[in-house]
Amino acid sequence: MIPFNQPFLTGRETEYIVDAVNSKKLSGNGKYTKLCQAYFENEFRFKKALLTSSCTDALEMASILLDIEPGDEVIMPSYTFVSTANAFVLRGAKIVFADSRADQPNMDEEKLESLITERTKAIVPVHYAGVACEMDTIMNLAKKYNIKVVEDAAQAIDSTYKDKYLGGIGDFGTFSFHETKNIISGEGGMLAVNNPQALGRSEIIWEKGTNRAAFFRGEVDKYGWVDIGSSFLPSEVVAAFLYAQLEKKSEIQSRRSRIWNQYREGLKELESDGKLSLPVIPEYATNNAHMFYIVCLNASDRKNLLVHLKENGVHAVFHYLSLHKSDFYRDNHDGRILENSDNFSDCLVRLPMFYDLTENQVNYILEKIHEFYK
Ligand SMILES: *Cc1c(COP(=O)(O)O)cnc(C)c1O
């Protein structure tokens, strides 16, 4: 069986974990946390990077930092992971779901302005498959209506929009290091703080609502409870693992890219024959090869293709039931039909994509897809 995902290990994870253990400092914000955060601040030019236990946590931090209150509205795509919405629902927001573009799952920037009301507090673009949303349009709307922007960049490490790193454009950017992402730590995440006004407060919310970080820097002579917050920081064990991965980022990215291009080359004929569609990478975006997906013509093709692949030992998957149709949120949705979101829900297939996937395995998967469409 070719699995859908397999975590890649660089080989130095355990060495760094042992080092962290031997240093007798295992809670958060130690040596490896600082190394990882400095890496992001230098490499990606984020004003401030804070490691979290998950991207879900980073989204929840962003929601607190935006002072989301009951009655506030937050605009985001319906075609996304539940955490994008949950983080804001937890603070009482009403989610206003935007449809995807017809050509790719990112939200349709042309339809956003009509969703903005006096209560709109934030827009949350999700860079699906690590491919940038049209950020100029989104940032201009945010400026015009005085709305904040949180980029869900969970899948988008190392990708850019017009040469700017994703996650560094909006007020906040959130990343995931879950084992299904490009760079991993099992579970893990990060908040990029780009809004200069949130720099100080972000650290307080990160450390349970205390000014502990300022205390350890000697800026205050005692620390205490100064705001709401939670325990968002991961332990040094997780940060040590992550640091070993970050050191190998280029190698990981170039290998994934090769796999992605092999899929694309092998399937472009089926696309030009009108049998399926392939990912679109707009000119303003780079591709971090997080995911290779195909979009089938209809739901029954999708179902049959998945069965065919499974029968031949290939584990391909689909995902994201549109959130506006979820059991939990359906009754709160305003009834608009989001046809593109539903189309991706019904027709998208994700093919196996991981560092150790060999050229032969990809060829085998391609062969089985061609066999299906014969
Ligand atoms: C993976 C993912 C998340 C959640 O990440 P965790 O680190 O598992 O919390 C959120 N949003 C998107 C778009 C994701 O792909």
Coordinates of N, CA and C in Angstrom, one line a residue, residues 76-82 85 94-100 320-346:
M76 N -14.5 34.2 6.0 CA -13.5 33.2 5.6 C -14.1 32.2 4.6
P77 N -13.2 31.4 3.9 CA -13.8 30.4 3.0 C -14.6 29.3 3.7
S78 N -15.5 28.8 3.0 CA -16.2 27.6 3.6 C -15.4 26.4 3.4
Y79 N -14.6 26.4 2.4 CA -13.8 25.2 2.0 C -12.5 25.3 2.8
T80 N -12.5 25.0 4.1 CA -11.3 25.0 4.9 C -11.4 24.0 6.1
F81 N -10.4 23.9 6.8 CA -10.4 23.1 8.0 C -11.2 23.7 9.1
V82 N -11.8 22.9 10.0 CA -12.7 23.5 11.0 C -12.0 24.5 12.0
A85 N -12.4 28.3 11.5 CA -13.7 28.9 12.0 C -13.8 28.8 13.5
K94 N -19.7 35.5 14.5 CA -20.5 34.9 13.5 C -19.6 34.8 12.3
I95 N -19.6 33.6 11.7 CA -18.8 33.3 10.5 C -19.6 33.6 9.3
V96 N -19.1 34.4 8.4 CA -19.7 34.7 7.1 C -18.8 34.0 6.1
F97 N -19.4 32.9 5.5 CA -18.6 32.1 4.6 C -18.5 32.6 3.1
A98 N -17.3 32.7 2.6 CA -17.1 33.1 1.2 C -17.0 31.9 0.3
D99 N -17.4 32.1 -0.9 CA -17.2 31.0 -1.8 C -15.8 30.9 -2.3
S100 N -15.4 29.7 -2.8 CA -14.1 29.6 -3.5 C -14.1 30.2 -4.9
Y320 N -12.5 18.3 3.4 CA -13.3 19.5 3.6 C -14.7 19.4 3.1
L321 N -15.6 19.0 3.9 CA -17.0 19.2 3.7 C -17.2 20.6 4.0
S322 N -17.8 21.3 3.0 CA -18.0 22.8 3.2 C -18.6 23.1 4.6
L323 N -17.9 24.0 5.3 CA -18.3 24.3 6.7 C -19.7 24.9 6.8
H324 N -20.2 25.6 5.7 CA -21.5 26.2 5.8 C -22.6 25.1 5.8
K325 N -22.2 23.9 5.4 CA -23.2 22.7 5.4 C -22.9 21.8 6.6
S326 N -22.0 22.1 7.5 CA -21.6 21.2 8.6 C -22.8 21.1 9.5
D327 N -22.8 19.9 10.2 CA -23.9 19.7 11.3 C -23.9 20.9 12.3
F328 N -22.6 21.3 12.6 CA -22.5 22.3 13.7 C -23.0 23.7 13.2
Y329 N -22.7 24.1 12.0 CA -22.8 25.5 11.6 C -24.0 25.8 10.7
R330 N -24.5 24.7 10.0 CA -25.5 24.9 9.0 C -26.6 25.9 9.4
D331 N -27.1 25.8 10.6 CA -28.3 26.6 11.0 C -27.9 28.1 11.1
N332 N -26.6 28.4 11.3 CA -26.1 29.8 11.4 C -25.8 30.4 10.1
H333 N -25.7 29.6 9.0 CA -25.4 30.1 7.7 C -26.6 30.8 7.1
D334 N -26.2 31.9 6.4 CA -27.3 32.8 5.8 C -28.0 32.2 4.6
G335 N -27.7 31.0 4.2 CA -28.5 30.4 3.1 C -27.9 30.6 1.7
R336 N -26.8 31.4 1.6 CA -26.3 31.6 0.3 C -25.7 30.2 -0.2
I337 N -25.9 30.0 -1.5 CA -25.3 28.8 -2.1 C -23.9 29.0 -2.5
L338 N -23.0 28.2 -2.1 CA -21.5 28.4 -2.4 C -21.1 27.3 -3.3
E339 N -21.4 27.5 -4.6 CA -21.3 26.4 -5.5 C -19.8 25.9 -5.7
N340 N -18.9 26.8 -5.7 CA -17.5 26.4 -6.0 C -17.0 25.6 -4.8
S341 N -17.3 26.1 -3.6 CA -16.9 25.4 -2.4 C -17.5 23.9 -2.4
D342 N -18.7 23.8 -2.8 CA -19.4 22.5 -2.8 C -18.7 21.6 -3.9
N343 N -18.4 22.3 -5.0 CA -17.7 21.5 -6.1 C -16.4 20.9 -5.6
F344 N -15.6 21.7 -4.9 CA -14.3 21.1 -4.4 C -14.6 20.0 -3.4
S345 N -15.6 20.2 -2.5 CA -16.0 19.2 -1.5 C -16.3 17.9 -2.2
D346 N -17.0 18.0 -3.4 CA -17.5 16.8 -4.0 C -16.5 16.1 -4.9

